[in-house]
């Protein structure tokens, strides 16, 4: 079937490179997944009376309120909590972007991963959870 051994060797080498490329991509994907799963985003409001932390899925996992917050109206406190949580989401997305670029470089798949992640963990900008 093959005209000569050199052509057969070239095809075999090409298949080996292709297989190695898939194995490398799978390893980088596993590394990216484990690093992203370990990330958290944390932020605070300007006067540092509110600090919010979100986990890698975008869930609020910690909220710290300084005692000075008691001197503020409830509506102000709610606004500060929401602002700190949104800033924590932004911190998380910044970290996800950095890790993705470190591991995948300029691979278009990296940009798609970051965009998809951003869509999943983006905080609501209005609606039921927003302070009024």
mmCIF file of C-alpha atoms in Angstrom:
data_model
loop_
_atom_site.group_PDB
_atom_site.id
_atom_site.type_symbol
_atom_site.label_atom_id
_atom_site.label_comp_id
_atom_site.label_asym_id
_atom_site.label_seq_id
_atom_site.Cartn_x
_atom_site.Cartn_y
_atom_site.Cartn_z
ATOM 1 C CA UNK A 1 0.000 0.000 0.000
ATOM 2 C CA UNK A 2 2.791 2.439 0.879
ATOM 3 C CA UNK A 3 5.210 3.327 -1.872
ATOM 4 C CA UNK A 4 8.167 3.238 0.436
ATOM 5 C CA UNK A 5 9.259 2.999 4.038
ATOM 6 C CA UNK A 6 10.087 6.733 4.211
ATOM 7 C CA UNK A 7 6.480 7.673 3.489
ATOM 8 C CA UNK A 8 5.275 5.202 6.113
ATOM 9 C CA UNK A 9 7.731 6.613 8.667
ATOM 10 C CA UNK A 10 6.592 10.167 7.893
ATOM 11 C CA UNK A 11 2.970 9.234 8.486
ATOM 12 C CA UNK A 12 3.854 7.446 11.727
ATOM 13 C CA UNK A 13 5.811 10.482 12.948
ATOM 14 C CA UNK A 14 2.927 12.758 12.089
ATOM 15 C CA UNK A 15 0.495 10.550 14.009
ATOM 16 C CA UNK A 16 2.890 10.472 16.978
ATOM 17 C CA UNK A 17 3.089 14.286 17.006
ATOM 18 C CA UNK A 18 -0.694 14.503 16.757
ATOM 19 C CA UNK A 19 -1.120 12.074 19.660
ATOM 20 C CA UNK A 20 1.464 13.963 21.744
ATOM 21 C CA UNK A 21 -0.353 17.209 20.995
ATOM 22 C CA UNK A 22 -3.619 15.737 22.322
ATOM 23 C CA UNK A 23 -1.879 14.368 25.407
ATOM 24 C CA UNK A 24 -0.265 17.758 26.077
ATOM 25 C CA UNK A 25 -3.570 19.574 25.654
ATOM 26 C CA UNK A 26 -5.314 17.123 27.994
ATOM 27 C CA UNK A 27 -2.591 17.596 30.625
ATOM 28 C CA UNK A 28 -2.798 21.402 30.363
ATOM 29 C CA UNK A 29 -6.591 21.215 30.623
ATOM 30 C CA UNK A 30 -6.361 19.095 33.785
ATOM 31 C CA UNK A 31 -3.840 21.540 35.242
ATOM 32 C CA UNK A 32 -6.042 24.510 34.380
ATOM 33 C CA UNK A 33 -9.101 22.854 35.906
ATOM 34 C CA UNK A 34 -7.355 22.073 39.188
ATOM 35 C CA UNK A 35 -5.842 25.550 39.472
ATOM 36 C CA UNK A 36 -9.119 27.327 38.685
ATOM 37 C CA UNK A 37 -11.030 25.165 41.174
ATOM 38 C CA UNK A 38 -8.639 26.353 43.907
ATOM 39 C CA UNK A 39 -9.154 30.061 43.200
ATOM 40 C CA UNK A 40 -11.129 32.504 45.293
ATOM 41 C CA UNK A 41 -11.808 36.165 44.694
ATOM 42 C CA UNK A 42 -11.737 38.636 47.560
ATOM 43 C CA UNK A 43 -12.453 42.355 47.686
ATOM 44 C CA UNK A 44 -13.472 45.034 50.128
ATOM 45 C CA UNK A 45 -15.242 48.346 49.952
ATOM 46 C CA UNK A 46 -13.227 51.595 50.041
ATOM 47 C CA UNK A 47 -13.435 52.109 53.810
ATOM 48 C CA UNK A 48 -12.745 48.407 54.445
ATOM 49 C CA UNK A 49 -15.871 47.870 56.494
ATOM 50 C CA UNK A 50 -17.050 45.069 54.161
ATOM 51 C CA UNK A 51 -14.983 42.220 52.720
ATOM 52 C CA UNK A 52 -16.477 39.576 50.438
ATOM 53 C CA UNK A 53 -14.976 36.336 49.166
ATOM 54 C CA UNK A 54 -16.334 34.159 46.353
ATOM 55 C CA UNK A 55 -15.209 30.640 45.499
ATOM 56 C CA UNK A 56 -14.269 29.369 42.049
ATOM 57 C CA UNK A 57 -17.934 28.851 41.144
ATOM 58 C CA UNK A 58 -18.789 32.451 41.994
ATOM 59 C CA UNK A 59 -20.610 31.591 45.219
ATOM 60 C CA UNK A 60 -20.260 33.990 48.122
ATOM 61 C CA UNK A 61 -18.370 31.949 50.733
ATOM 62 C CA UNK A 62 -17.284 34.574 53.231
ATOM 63 C CA UNK A 63 -18.535 37.984 54.275
ATOM 64 C CA UNK A 64 -16.786 40.029 56.917
ATOM 65 C CA UNK A 65 -18.327 43.153 58.373
ATOM 66 C CA UNK A 66 -16.336 45.555 60.502
ATOM 67 C CA UNK A 67 -18.046 46.820 63.648
ATOM 68 C CA UNK A 68 -18.006 50.343 62.169
ATOM 69 C CA UNK A 69 -20.679 49.185 59.708
ATOM 70 C CA UNK A 70 -23.274 49.375 62.504
ATOM 71 C CA UNK A 71 -23.138 53.156 62.278
ATOM 72 C CA UNK A 72 -24.509 53.073 58.738
ATOM 73 C CA UNK A 73 -28.073 52.803 57.406
ATOM 74 C CA UNK A 74 -29.164 49.336 56.287
ATOM 75 C CA UNK A 75 -29.516 50.446 52.643
ATOM 76 C CA UNK A 76 -25.908 51.667 52.652
ATOM 77 C CA UNK A 77 -24.705 48.388 54.155
ATOM 78 C CA UNK A 78 -26.569 46.408 51.490
ATOM 79 C CA UNK A 79 -25.010 48.526 48.717
ATOM 80 C CA UNK A 80 -21.554 48.016 50.193
ATOM 81 C CA UNK A 81 -22.024 44.257 50.435
ATOM 82 C CA UNK A 82 -23.174 44.045 46.815
ATOM 83 C CA UNK A 83 -20.296 46.257 45.653
ATOM 84 C CA UNK A 84 -17.735 44.171 47.549
ATOM 85 C CA UNK A 85 -19.214 40.942 46.161
ATOM 86 C CA UNK A 86 -19.067 42.290 42.594
ATOM 87 C CA UNK A 87 -15.470 43.358 43.131
ATOM 88 C CA UNK A 88 -14.710 39.850 44.446
ATOM 89 C CA UNK A 89 -16.205 38.375 41.244
ATOM 90 C CA UNK A 90 -13.986 40.723 39.231
ATOM 91 C CA UNK A 91 -10.951 39.588 41.250
ATOM 92 C CA UNK A 92 -11.864 35.955 40.594
ATOM 93 C CA UNK A 93 -12.257 36.569 36.854
ATOM 94 C CA UNK A 94 -8.910 38.395 36.740
ATOM 95 C CA UNK A 95 -7.239 35.384 38.348
ATOM 96 C CA UNK A 96 -8.985 32.923 36.029
ATOM 97 C CA UNK A 97 -7.804 34.973 33.045
ATOM 98 C CA UNK A 98 -4.208 35.034 34.329
ATOM 99 C CA UNK A 99 -4.087 31.298 35.045
ATOM 100 C CA UNK A 100 -5.655 30.485 31.691
ATOM 101 C CA UNK A 101 -3.120 32.627 29.826
ATOM 102 C CA UNK A 102 -0.235 31.114 31.806
ATOM 103 C CA UNK A 103 -1.305 27.579 30.984
ATOM 104 C CA UNK A 104 -2.806 27.902 27.494
ATOM 105 C CA UNK A 105 -1.029 31.000 26.213
ATOM 106 C CA UNK A 106 -2.751 32.733 23.325
ATOM 107 C CA UNK A 107 -4.690 29.616 22.390
ATOM 108 C CA UNK A 108 -8.185 30.651 21.199
ATOM 109 C CA UNK A 109 -9.569 27.934 23.464
ATOM 110 C CA UNK A 110 -8.268 29.948 26.424
ATOM 111 C CA UNK A 111 -10.232 33.021 25.388
ATOM 112 C CA UNK A 112 -13.343 30.873 24.976
ATOM 113 C CA UNK A 113 -12.842 29.340 28.420
ATOM 114 C CA UNK A 114 -12.497 32.761 30.055
ATOM 115 C CA UNK A 115 -15.565 34.074 28.235
ATOM 116 C CA UNK A 116 -17.600 31.031 29.248
ATOM 117 C CA UNK A 117 -16.418 31.331 32.833
ATOM 118 C CA UNK A 118 -17.299 35.011 32.876
ATOM 119 C CA UNK A 119 -20.832 34.236 31.687
ATOM 120 C CA UNK A 120 -21.311 31.620 34.419
ATOM 121 C CA UNK A 121 -20.047 33.614 37.410
ATOM 122 C CA UNK A 122 -21.004 37.141 36.410
ATOM 123 C CA UNK A 123 -23.000 38.752 39.208
ATOM 124 C CA UNK A 124 -26.475 39.996 38.517
ATOM 125 C CA UNK A 125 -26.571 43.707 37.753
ATOM 126 C CA UNK A 126 -30.136 44.117 38.853
ATOM 127 C CA UNK A 127 -33.054 41.880 39.624
ATOM 128 C CA UNK A 128 -34.040 40.064 42.770
ATOM 129 C CA UNK A 129 -30.662 40.124 44.516
ATOM 130 C CA UNK A 130 -29.934 43.804 43.990
ATOM 131 C CA UNK A 131 -30.227 46.371 46.734
ATOM 132 C CA UNK A 132 -32.950 48.888 46.222
#
